Amino acid sequence: MTPNQQEYLKKIHSIQENLAKTWAEYWQQYSTPGSWQFWVTLGAFILPLVILYFLIDRKKAFHLGFYGFNVHVWFHYSDTAGVYNGLWTYPYQINTIIPVSFSLDASLIPVSFMLLYQWTINHHKNYYVYATVLCLFFAFIFKPLLTGIGFFQLHEWATYSYLFVFYLGVILLSKWITNLFLYFEKQHSIR
């Protein structure tokens, strides 16, 4: 490693440390359990999981869980990239460790899509049509609502249309990966 490269890495490390410290200070002032926003954020994490517990089709739990985990992973990666690149911010968080909305990434969004996916399977409906409608809802109704109440901020060139494309990419990738693994499972059971 060259001295110049080492110097760059030290600079990046220092900036990351300062950023983490600044987020912790911000959280201490504006997002602790003493604020109503913390409780809304925590509720947005817990409530969908409770609803999922009661509504999930237990005969398809592994299938639905695999799909939901895909949604969670791809949504979290994309959300992290948006925050990391300064395209959007979540002013209120459950903790300071993860700079994205843990409530949305790990619960509200995956559970919403899991229940929709379950409904399309059980009622023989077109997943792509209904998932696109849910993406439209999240991008053009839910996120602007979050913006209006101060739980989400768009920056730079990011728009709600961009968020829609981001949601669409997540649900398509999650469905295709799930389909691929279901195909593998069927191929194995044929043998």
Coordinates of N, CA, C and O in Angstrom, one line a residue:
M1 N 0.9 -1.2 0.0 CA 0.0 0.0 0.0 C 0.9 1.2 0.0 O 1.8 1.3 0.8
T2 N 0.6 2.2 -0.9 CA 1.4 3.4 -1.0 C 1.1 4.3 0.2 O 0.0 4.3 0.8
P3 N 2.0 5.2 0.5 CA 1.8 6.2 1.6 C 0.5 7.1 1.3 O -0.2 7.4 2.2
N4 N 0.4 7.4 0.0 CA -0.8 8.2 -0.4 C -2.1 7.5 -0.1 O -3.1 8.1 0.4
Q5 N -2.1 6.2 -0.5 CA -3.3 5.4 -0.2 C -3.6 5.3 1.3 O -4.7 5.4 1.7
Q6 N -2.5 5.1 2.1 CA -2.7 5.0 3.5 C -3.3 6.3 4.1 O -4.1 6.3 4.9
E7 N -2.8 7.4 3.5 CA -3.3 8.7 4.0 C -4.7 8.9 3.7 O -5.5 9.4 4.5
Y8 N -5.2 8.5 2.5 CA -6.6 8.5 2.1 C -7.4 7.7 3.0 O -8.5 8.1 3.5
L9 N -6.9 6.5 3.3 CA -7.7 5.6 4.2 C -7.8 6.2 5.6 O -8.9 6.1 6.3
K10 N -6.8 6.8 6.1 CA -6.8 7.5 7.4 C -7.9 8.6 7.4 O -8.6 8.8 8.4
K11 N -7.9 9.4 6.3 CA -8.8 10.5 6.2 C -10.2 9.9 6.2 O -11.1 10.5 6.9
I12 N -10.5 8.9 5.4 CA -11.8 8.3 5.3 C -12.2 7.8 6.7 O -13.4 8.0 7.2
H13 N -11.3 7.1 7.4 CA -11.6 6.5 8.7 C -12.0 7.6 9.7 O -12.9 7.5 10.5
S14 N -11.2 8.7 9.7 CA -11.5 9.9 10.5 C -12.8 10.5 10.3 O -13.6 10.8 11.2
I15 N -13.2 10.6 9.0 CA -14.5 11.2 8.6 C -15.6 10.3 9.1 O -16.6 10.7 9.6
Q16 N -15.4 9.0 8.9 CA -16.4 8.0 9.4 C -16.6 8.0 10.9 O -17.7 8.0 11.4
E17 N -15.5 8.1 11.6 CA -15.6 8.2 13.1 C -16.4 9.5 13.5 O -17.2 9.4 14.4
N18 N -16.0 10.6 12.9 CA -16.7 11.9 13.2 C -18.2 11.8 12.8 O -19.0 12.3 13.5
L19 N -18.5 11.2 11.7 CA -19.9 11.1 11.3 C -20.7 10.2 12.3 O -21.8 10.6 12.7
A20 N -20.1 9.1 12.7 CA -20.8 8.2 13.7 C -21.0 9.0 15.0 O -22.1 8.9 15.6
K21 N -20.0 9.8 15.4 CA -20.1 10.6 16.6 C -21.2 11.6 16.5 O -22.0 11.8 17.4
T22 N -21.2 12.3 15.3 CA -22.2 13.3 15.1 C -23.6 12.7 15.1 O -24.6 13.3 15.6
W23 N -23.8 11.5 14.4 CA -25.1 10.9 14.4 C -25.5 10.5 15.9 O -26.7 10.7 16.2
A24 N -24.6 10.1 16.7 CA -24.9 9.7 18.1 C -25.3 10.9 18.8 O -26.3 10.9 19.6
E25 N -24.7 12.0 18.6 CA -25.0 13.3 19.3 C -26.4 13.8 18.8 O -27.2 14.2 19.7
Y26 N -26.6 13.7 17.5 CA -27.9 14.1 17.0 C -29.1 13.2 17.6 O -30.1 13.7 18.0
W27 N -28.8 11.9 17.6 CA -29.8 11.0 18.2 C -30.1 11.3 19.6 O -31.3 11.3 20.0
Q28 N -29.1 11.6 20.4 CA -29.2 12.0 21.8 C -30.1 13.2 22.0 O -30.9 13.3 23.0
Q29 N -30.1 14.1 21.1 CA -30.9 15.3 21.2 C -32.3 15.2 20.6 O -33.2 15.8 21.1
Y30 N -32.4 14.4 19.5 CA -33.7 14.5 18.8 C -34.4 13.2 18.6 O -35.6 13.2 18.1
S31 N -33.8 12.0 18.9 CA -34.5 10.8 18.5 C -34.4 9.7 19.6 O -34.6 8.5 19.4
T32 N -34.3 10.1 20.9 CA -34.2 9.2 22.0 C -35.6 8.7 22.4 O -36.6 9.3 22.0
P33 N -35.7 7.8 23.3 CA -37.0 7.4 23.8 C -37.8 8.5 24.5 O -39.0 8.3 24.7
G34 N -37.2 9.6 24.7 CA -37.9 10.8 25.3 C -38.7 11.5 24.2 O -39.5 12.4 24.5
S35 N -38.6 11.2 22.9 CA -39.3 11.9 21.9 C -40.4 11.0 21.3 O -40.3 9.8 21.3
W36 N -41.5 11.6 20.9 CA -42.6 10.9 20.3 C -42.2 10.2 19.0 O -42.7 9.2 18.7
Q37 N -41.2 10.8 18.3 CA -40.8 10.3 17.0 C -40.1 8.9 17.2 O -40.3 8.0 16.4
F38 N -39.4 8.8 18.3 CA -38.8 7.5 18.6 C -39.9 6.4 18.7 O -39.7 5.3 18.2
W39 N -40.9 6.7 19.4 CA -42.0 5.7 19.6 C -42.8 5.4 18.4 O -43.2 4.2 18.2
V40 N -42.9 6.4 17.5 CA -43.6 6.1 16.2 C -42.7 5.2 15.4 O -43.1 4.2 14.8
T41 N -41.4 5.5 15.4 CA -40.4 4.7 14.6 C -40.4 3.2 15.2 O -40.4 2.3 14.4
L42 N -40.3 3.1 16.5 CA -40.3 1.8 17.1 C -41.6 1.0 16.8 O -41.6 -0.2 16.5
G43 N -42.8 1.8 16.9 CA -44.0 1.1 16.5 C -44.1 0.7 15.1 O -44.7 -0.4 14.8
A44 N -43.5 1.4 14.2 CA -43.4 1.0 12.8 C -42.5 -0.2 12.6 O -42.6 -0.9 11.6
F45 N -41.7 -0.5 13.6 CA -40.9 -1.7 13.5 C -41.7 -2.9 14.1 O -41.7 -4.0 13.5
I46 N -42.3 -2.7 15.3 CA -42.9 -3.8 16.0 C -44.2 -4.2 15.4 O -44.5 -5.4 15.2
L47 N -45.1 -3.2 15.1 CA -46.5 -3.5 14.7 C -46.5 -4.4 13.5 O -47.3 -5.4 13.4
P48 N -45.8 -4.1 12.4 CA -45.8 -5.0 11.2 C -45.4 -6.5 11.5 O -46.0 -7.4 11.0
L49 N -44.5 -6.6 12.4 CA -44.0 -8.0 12.8 C -45.1 -8.7 13.6 O -45.3 -9.9 13.4
V50 N -45.8 -8.0 14.4 CA -47.0 -8.6 15.2 C -48.1 -9.0 14.2 O -48.6 -10.1 14.3
I51 N -48.4 -8.1 13.3 CA -49.4 -8.4 12.2 C -49.0 -9.6 11.4 O -49.8 -10.5 11.2
L52 N -47.7 -9.6 11.0 CA -47.2 -10.8 10.3 C -47.3 -12.1 11.0 O -47.7 -13.1 10.5
Y53 N -47.1 -12.0 12.3 CA -47.2 -13.2 13.2 C -48.6 -13.8 13.1 O -48.7 -15.0 13.0
F54 N -49.6 -13.0 13.1 CA -51.0 -13.5 13.1 C -51.5 -13.8 11.7 O -52.4 -14.6 11.5
L55 N -50.9 -13.1 10.6 CA -51.5 -13.3 9.3 C -50.7 -14.2 8.3 O -51.2 -14.6 7.3
I56 N -49.5 -14.5 8.7 CA -48.7 -15.3 7.7 C -49.3 -16.7 7.6 O -49.8 -17.3 8.5
D57 N -49.3 -17.2 6.3 CA -49.8 -18.6 6.0 C -48.6 -19.5 6.5 O -47.6 -19.6 5.8
R58 N -48.8 -20.2 7.6 CA -47.8 -21.0 8.2 C -47.3 -22.1 7.3 O -46.2 -22.6 7.4
K59 N -48.2 -22.6 6.4 CA -47.9 -23.6 5.5 C -46.8 -23.2 4.4 O -46.1 -24.0 3.8
K60 N -46.8 -21.9 4.2 CA -45.9 -21.3 3.3 C -44.9 -20.4 3.9 O -44.3 -19.5 3.3
A61 N -44.7 -20.5 5.2 CA -43.9 -19.6 6.0 C -42.4 -19.5 5.5 O -41.9 -18.4 5.4
F62 N -41.8 -20.6 5.1 CA -40.4 -20.6 4.7 C -40.4 -19.9 3.3 O -39.5 -19.0 3.1
H63 N -41.3 -20.2 2.4 CA -41.3 -19.6 1.1 C -41.5 -18.1 1.3 O -40.8 -17.3 0.7
L64 N -42.5 -17.7 2.1 CA -42.8 -16.2 2.3 C -41.6 -15.5 3.0 O -41.3 -14.4 2.7
G65 N -41.1 -16.2 4.0 CA -39.9 -15.7 4.7 C -38.7 -15.5 3.9 O -38.0 -14.4 4.0
F66 N -38.5 -16.4 3.0 CA -37.3 -16.3 2.0 C -37.6 -15.0 1.1 O -36.6 -14.2 0.9
Y67 N -38.8 -14.9 0.6 CA -39.1 -13.7 -0.2 C -38.9 -12.4 0.6 O -38.3 -11.5 0.2
G68 N -39.5 -12.4 1.8 CA -39.4 -11.2 2.7 C -38.0 -10.9 3.0 O -37.6 -9.7 3.1
F69 N -37.2 -11.9 3.3 CA -35.8 -11.6 3.6 C -35.1 -11.0 2.3 O -34.3 -10.1 2.5
N70 N -35.4 -11.5 1.2 CA -34.9 -10.9 -0.1 C -35.3 -9.4 -0.1 O -34.5 -8.5 -0.4
V71 N -36.6 -9.1 0.1 CA -37.0 -7.7 0.1 C -36.2 -6.9 1.1 O -35.7 -5.8 0.8
H72 N -36.1 -7.4 2.3 CA -35.3 -6.7 3.3 C -33.9 -6.4 2.9 O -33.4 -5.3 3.0
V73 N -33.2 -7.4 2.4 CA -31.8 -7.3 2.0 C -31.6 -6.3 0.9 O -30.8 -5.3 1.0
W74 N -32.4 -6.4 -0.2 CA -32.2 -5.5 -1.3 C -32.7 -4.1 -1.0 O -32.1 -3.1 -1.4
F75 N -33.8 -4.0 -0.2 CA -34.2 -2.7 0.2 C -33.2 -2.0 1.1 O -32.9 -0.8 0.9
H76 N -32.6 -2.8 2.0 CA -31.6 -2.2 2.9 C -30.4 -1.8 2.2 O -29.8 -0.7 2.4
Y77 N -29.9 -2.6 1.2 CA -28.7 -2.2 0.5 C -29.0 -0.9 -0.3 O -28.2 0.0 -0.4
S78 N -30.1 -0.9 -1.0 CA -30.5 0.3 -1.8 C -30.7 1.5 -0.9 O -30.2 2.6 -1.3
D79 N -31.3 1.3 0.2 CA -31.6 2.4 1.1 C -30.3 3.0 1.7 O -30.1 4.2 1.8
T80 N -29.4 2.0 2.1 CA -28.1 2.4 2.6 C -27.3 3.2 1.5 O -26.6 4.2 1.8
A81 N -27.4 2.8 0.3 CA -26.7 3.5 -0.8 C -27.2 4.9 -1.0 O -26.5 5.9 -1.2
G82 N -28.6 5.0 -0.8 CA -29.2 6.4 -0.9 C -28.7 7.3 0.2 O -28.4 8.5 0.0
V83 N -28.7 6.8 1.4 CA -28.3 7.6 2.6 C -26.8 7.9 2.4 O -26.3 9.0 2.6
Y84 N -26.0 6.9 2.1 CA -24.5 7.0 2.0 C -24.1 8.1 1.0 O -23.2 8.8 1.2
N85 N -24.9 8.1 -0.1 CA -24.6 9.1 -1.2 C -25.3 10.4 -1.0 O -25.3 11.2 -1.9
G86 N -26.0 10.6 0.1 CA -26.6 11.9 0.4 C -27.9 12.2 -0.4 O -28.3 13.3 -0.5
L87 N -28.5 11.1 -0.9 CA -29.8 11.3 -1.6 C -31.0 11.5 -0.7 O -31.9 12.2 -1.1
W88 N -31.0 10.9 0.4 CA -32.0 11.1 1.4 C -31.5 10.8 2.8 O -30.5 10.3 3.0
T89 N -32.4 11.3 3.8 CA -32.0 11.1 5.2 C -33.3 10.7 5.9 O -34.4 11.1 5.6
Y90 N -33.1 10.0 7.0 CA -34.1 9.6 8.0 C -33.8 10.4 9.3 O -32.9 9.9 10.0
P91 N -34.5 11.5 9.6 CA -34.1 12.2 10.8 C -34.4 11.5 12.1 O -33.8 11.9 13.1
Y92 N -35.2 10.5 12.1 CA -35.5 9.8 13.4 C -35.3 8.3 13.2 O -35.7 7.7 12.3
Q93 N -34.5 7.8 14.2 CA -34.1 6.4 14.1 C -34.2 5.7 15.4 O -34.2 6.3 16.4
I94 N -34.3 4.4 15.4 CA -34.4 3.6 16.6 C -33.0 3.6 17.3 O -32.9 3.6 18.5
N95 N -32.0 3.6 16.5 CA -30.6 3.5 17.1 C -29.7 4.3 16.2 O -30.0 4.8 15.1
T96 N -28.4 4.5 16.6 CA -27.4 5.2 15.9 C -26.5 4.3 15.1 O -25.7 4.8 14.4
I97 N -26.7 3.0 15.2 CA -25.7 2.1 14.6 C -26.0 2.0 13.1 O -25.1 1.9 12.3
I98 N -27.3 2.0 12.7 CA -27.6 1.9 11.3 C -28.2 3.2 10.8 O -29.2 3.6 11.3
P99 N -27.6 3.9 9.8 CA -28.0 5.2 9.4 C -29.2 5.3 8.5 O -29.5 6.3 7.9
V100 N -29.9 4.2 8.4 CA -31.1 4.2 7.6 C -32.3 3.9 8.5 O -32.2 3.8 9.7
S101 N -33.5 3.8 7.9 CA -34.7 3.6 8.8 C -34.8 2.1 9.0 O -35.3 1.3 8.2
F102 N -34.3 1.6 10.1 CA -34.4 0.2 10.5 C -35.9 -0.3 10.5 O -36.2 -1.4 10.0
S103 N -36.8 0.6 10.9 CA -38.2 0.2 10.9 C -38.7 -0.1 9.5 O -39.5 -1.1 9.3
L104 N -38.3 0.7 8.5 CA -38.8 0.5 7.2 C -38.1 -0.7 6.5 O -38.7 -1.6 5.9
D105 N -36.7 -0.7 6.7 CA -35.9 -1.7 6.0 C -36.1 -3.1 6.5 O -36.1 -4.1 5.8
A106 N -36.3 -3.3 7.8 CA -36.4 -4.6 8.5 C -37.8 -5.1 8.8 O -38.0 -6.2 9.1
S107 N -38.8 -4.2 8.7 CA -40.1 -4.6 9.1 C -41.2 -4.1 8.2 O -41.8 -4.9 7.5
L108 N -41.5 -2.8 8.2 CA -42.7 -2.3 7.5 C -42.7 -2.6 6.0 O -43.7 -3.2 5.5
I109 N -41.6 -2.4 5.3 CA -41.6 -2.7 3.8 C -41.6 -4.2 3.6 O -42.5 -4.7 2.8
P110 N -40.7 -5.0 4.2 CA -40.7 -6.4 3.9 C -42.0 -7.1 4.2 O -42.5 -7.9 3.5
V111 N -42.6 -6.7 5.4 CA -43.8 -7.3 5.8 C -45.0 -6.9 4.9 O -45.8 -7.8 4.5
S112 N -45.0 -5.7 4.4 CA -46.1 -5.3 3.5 C -46.0 -6.1 2.2 O -47.0 -6.6 1.7
F113 N -44.8 -6.2 1.7 CA -44.6 -7.0 0.4 C -44.9 -8.5 0.7 O -45.4 -9.2 -0.2
M114 N -44.5 -9.0 1.8 CA -44.7 -10.4 2.1 C -46.2 -10.7 2.2 O -46.7 -11.7 1.6
L115 N -47.0 -9.9 2.8 CA -48.4 -10.1 2.9 C -49.1 -9.9 1.5 O -50.0 -10.7 1.2
L116 N -48.6 -9.0 0.7 CA -49.1 -8.9 -0.6 C -48.8 -10.1 -1.4 O -49.6 -10.6 -2.2
Y117 N -47.5 -10.6 -1.3 CA -47.1 -11.8 -2.1 C -48.0 -13.0 -1.7 O -48.4 -13.7 -2.5
Q118 N -48.2 -13.1 -0.4 CA -49.0 -14.2 0.1 C -50.4 -14.1 -0.5 O -51.0 -15.1 -0.9
W119 N -51.0 -12.9 -0.5 CA -52.3 -12.7 -1.0 C -52.4 -13.1 -2.5 O -53.3 -13.7 -2.9
T120 N -51.4 -12.6 -3.3 CA -51.4 -13.0 -4.7 C -51.3 -14.5 -4.9 O -51.9 -15.0 -5.9
I121 N -50.5 -15.1 -4.1 CA -50.3 -16.6 -4.3 C -51.7 -17.3 -3.9 O -52.2 -18.1 -4.7
N122 N -52.2 -16.9 -2.8 CA -53.4 -17.6 -2.3 C -54.7 -17.3 -3.1 O -55.6 -18.1 -3.1
H123 N -54.7 -16.2 -3.8 CA -55.9 -15.8 -4.6 C -55.6 -15.8 -6.1 O -56.4 -15.3 -6.9
H124 N -54.4 -16.4 -6.5 CA -54.1 -16.5 -7.9 C -54.1 -15.2 -8.7 O -54.7 -15.1 -9.7
K125 N -53.5 -14.2 -8.1 CA -53.5 -12.9 -8.7 C -52.1 -12.6 -9.3 O -51.1 -13.2 -8.9
N126 N -52.0 -11.6 -10.1 CA -50.8 -11.3 -10.8 C -49.9 -10.5 -9.8 O -50.2 -9.3 -9.5
Y127 N -48.9 -11.1 -9.3 CA -48.0 -10.5 -8.4 C -47.4 -9.1 -8.9 O -47.4 -8.1 -8.2
Y128 N -47.0 -9.1 -10.1 CA -46.3 -7.9 -10.7 C -47.3 -6.7 -10.7 O -46.8 -5.6 -10.4
V129 N -48.5 -6.9 -11.0 CA -49.5 -5.8 -11.1 C -49.7 -5.3 -9.7 O -49.6 -4.0 -9.4
Y130 N -50.0 -6.1 -8.7 CA -50.3 -5.7 -7.4 C -49.0 -5.1 -6.6 O -49.1 -4.2 -5.9
A131 N -47.9 -5.7 -6.9 CA -46.6 -5.2 -6.3 C -46.3 -3.9 -6.9 O -45.8 -3.0 -6.1
T132 N -46.6 -3.7 -8.1 CA -46.3 -2.3 -8.7 C -47.2 -1.3 -8.1 O -46.8 -0.2 -7.8
V133 N -48.5 -1.6 -7.8 CA -49.4 -0.7 -7.2 C -48.9 -0.4 -5.8 O -48.9 0.8 -5.3
L134 N -48.4 -1.4 -5.0 CA -47.8 -1.1 -3.7 C -46.6 -0.3 -3.8 O -46.4 0.6 -3.0
C135 N -45.8 -0.5 -4.8 CA -44.6 0.4 -5.0 C -45.0 1.9 -5.3 O -44.4 2.8 -4.8
L136 N -46.1 2.0 -6.1 CA -46.6 3.4 -6.3 C -47.1 4.0 -5.0 O -46.8 5.2 -4.8
F137 N -47.8 3.2 -4.2 CA -48.2 3.7 -2.9 C -47.1 4.2 -2.1 O -47.1 5.3 -1.5
F138 N -46.1 3.3 -1.9 CA -44.9 3.7 -1.1 C -44.2 4.9 -1.6 O -43.8 5.8 -0.8
A139 N -44.0 5.0 -2.9 CA -43.2 6.0 -3.5 C -43.9 7.4 -3.6 O -43.3 8.4 -3.3
F140 N -45.2 7.4 -3.9 CA -45.9 8.6 -4.2 C -46.9 9.0 -3.1 O -47.4 10.1 -3.1
I141 N -47.2 8.2 -2.1 CA -48.1 8.5 -1.1 C -47.4 8.4 0.3 O -47.4 9.4 1.1
F142 N -46.8 7.2 0.6 CA -46.2 7.0 1.9 C -45.0 7.9 2.1 O -44.9 8.5 3.2
K143 N -44.0 7.9 1.2 CA -42.8 8.7 1.4 C -43.1 10.2 1.4 O -42.6 10.9 2.3
P144 N -44.0 10.7 0.6 CA -44.4 12.1 0.7 C -45.0 12.4 2.1 O -44.8 13.5 2.7
L145 N -45.8 11.5 2.6 CA -46.4 11.6 3.9 C -45.3 11.7 5.0 O -45.3 12.5 5.9
L146 N -44.3 10.8 4.9 CA -43.2 10.8 5.8 C -42.4 12.1 5.7 O -42.0 12.6 6.7
T147 N -42.3 12.6 4.5 CA -41.6 13.9 4.3 C -42.4 15.0 5.0 O -41.9 15.8 5.7
G148 N -43.7 15.0 4.8 CA -44.6 16.0 5.4 C -44.6 16.0 6.9 O -44.7 17.1 7.5
I149 N -44.4 14.9 7.6 CA -44.3 14.9 9.0 C -42.9 14.8 9.6 O -42.6 14.7 10.8
G150 N -41.9 15.0 8.7 CA -40.5 15.2 9.1 C -39.7 13.9 9.3 O -38.7 13.9 9.9
F151 N -40.2 12.7 8.8 CA -39.5 11.5 9.0 C -38.6 11.1 7.9 O -38.0 10.0 7.9
F152 N -38.7 11.8 6.8 CA -37.9 11.5 5.6 C -37.6 12.8 4.9 O -38.4 13.7 4.8
Q153 N -36.4 12.9 4.3 CA -36.0 14.1 3.5 C -35.3 13.6 2.3 O -34.3 12.8 2.3
L154 N -35.7 14.1 1.1 CA -35.0 13.9 -0.1 C -34.0 15.0 -0.4 O -34.2 16.2 0.0
H155 N -32.8 14.6 -1.0 CA -31.8 15.6 -1.2 C -31.3 15.4 -2.7 O -31.7 14.5 -3.4
E156 N -30.4 16.3 -3.1 CA -29.7 16.2 -4.4 C -30.8 16.1 -5.5 O -31.7 16.8 -5.5
W157 N -30.5 15.1 -6.4 CA -31.4 14.9 -7.5 C -32.4 13.8 -7.3 O -33.2 13.5 -8.2
A158 N -32.5 13.2 -6.1 CA -33.5 12.2 -5.9 C -34.9 12.7 -5.9 O -35.1 13.8 -5.4
T159 N -35.8 11.9 -6.5 CA -37.2 12.3 -6.5 C -38.1 11.1 -6.1 O -37.5 10.0 -6.0
Y160 N -39.3 11.4 -6.0 CA -40.2 10.2 -5.6 C -40.3 9.3 -6.8 O -40.5 8.1 -6.6
S161 N -40.2 9.7 -8.0 CA -40.1 8.8 -9.2 C -38.9 7.9 -9.1 O -39.0 6.7 -9.4
Y162 N -37.8 8.5 -8.6 CA -36.6 7.7 -8.5 C -36.8 6.6 -7.4 O -36.4 5.5 -7.6
L163 N -37.5 7.0 -6.3 CA -37.9 6.0 -5.3 C -38.7 4.9 -5.8 O -38.6 3.7 -5.5
F164 N -39.7 5.3 -6.7 CA -40.5 4.2 -7.3 C -39.7 3.2 -8.1 O -39.9 2.0 -7.9
V165 N -38.8 3.7 -8.9 CA -37.9 2.8 -9.6 C -37.1 1.9 -8.7 O -36.9 0.7 -8.9
F166 N -36.6 2.5 -7.6 CA -35.9 1.8 -6.6 C -36.8 0.7 -6.0 O -36.3 -0.5 -5.9
Y167 N -38.0 1.0 -5.6 CA -38.9 0.0 -5.1 C -39.2 -1.1 -6.1 O -39.2 -2.3 -5.7
L168 N -39.4 -0.7 -7.3 CA -39.7 -1.7 -8.4 C -38.5 -2.6 -8.6 O -38.7 -3.9 -8.7
G169 N -37.3 -2.1 -8.6 CA -36.2 -3.0 -8.7 C -36.1 -4.0 -7.6 O -35.8 -5.2 -7.8
V170 N -36.4 -3.5 -6.4 CA -36.3 -4.4 -5.2 C -37.3 -5.5 -5.3 O -37.0 -6.7 -5.1
I171 N -38.6 -5.2 -5.7 CA -39.6 -6.3 -5.7 C -39.4 -7.2 -6.9 O -39.7 -8.4 -6.8
L172 N -38.8 -6.7 -8.0 CA -38.6 -7.6 -9.1 C -37.4 -8.6 -8.8 O -37.5 -9.8 -9.0
L173 N -36.3 -8.0 -8.3 CA -35.2 -8.8 -7.9 C -35.6 -9.9 -6.8 O -35.2 -11.0 -6.9
S174 N -36.3 -9.5 -5.8 CA -36.7 -10.4 -4.8 C -37.6 -11.5 -5.3 O -37.4 -12.7 -4.9
K175 N -38.5 -11.2 -6.2 CA -39.4 -12.2 -6.8 C -38.6 -13.1 -7.7 O -38.8 -14.4 -7.6
W176 N -37.7 -12.6 -8.5 CA -36.9 -13.5 -9.4 C -36.0 -14.4 -8.6 O -35.9 -15.6 -9.0
I177 N -35.4 -13.9 -7.6 CA -34.5 -14.8 -6.8 C -35.4 -15.9 -6.1 O -35.0 -17.0 -6.1
T178 N -36.5 -15.5 -5.6 CA -37.4 -16.5 -4.9 C -37.8 -17.5 -6.0 O -37.8 -18.7 -5.7
N179 N -38.2 -17.1 -7.2 CA -38.6 -18.0 -8.2 C -37.5 -18.9 -8.6 O -37.7 -20.1 -8.8
L180 N -36.3 -18.4 -8.6 CA -35.1 -19.3 -8.9 C -34.9 -20.4 -7.9 O -34.7 -21.5 -8.2
F181 N -35.0 -20.0 -6.6 CA -34.9 -21.0 -5.6 C -36.0 -22.0 -5.6 O -35.8 -23.2 -5.3
L182 N -37.2 -21.5 -5.9 CA -38.4 -22.4 -6.0 C -38.2 -23.4 -7.1 O -38.5 -24.6 -7.0
Y183 N -37.6 -22.9 -8.2 CA -37.3 -23.8 -9.4 C -36.2 -24.9 -8.9 O -36.4 -26.0 -9.3
F184 N -35.2 -24.4 -8.2 CA -34.2 -25.4 -7.7 C -34.9 -26.5 -6.9 O -34.6 -27.6 -7.0
E185 N -35.8 -26.0 -6.0 CA -36.5 -27.0 -5.1 C -37.3 -28.0 -5.9 O -37.3 -29.2 -5.6
K186 N -38.0 -27.5 -6.9 CA -38.8 -28.4 -7.7 C -38.0 -29.4 -8.5 O -38.3 -30.5 -8.6
Q187 N -36.9 -28.9 -9.0 CA -36.0 -29.8 -9.8 C -35.4 -30.9 -8.9 O -35.3 -32.0 -9.3
H188 N -35.1 -30.5 -7.7 CA -34.6 -31.5 -6.7 C -35.7 -32.5 -6.3 O -35.4 -33.7 -6.2
S189 N -36.9 -32.1 -6.2 CA -38.0 -33.0 -5.8 C -38.4 -34.0 -6.9 O -39.0 -35.0 -6.7
I190 N -38.1 -33.6 -8.2 CA -38.4 -34.4 -9.4 C -37.5 -35.6 -9.4 O -37.9 -36.7 -9.8
R191 N -36.3 -35.5 -8.9 CA -35.3 -36.6 -9.0 C -35.7 -37.7 -8.1 O -36.0 -38.0 -7.2

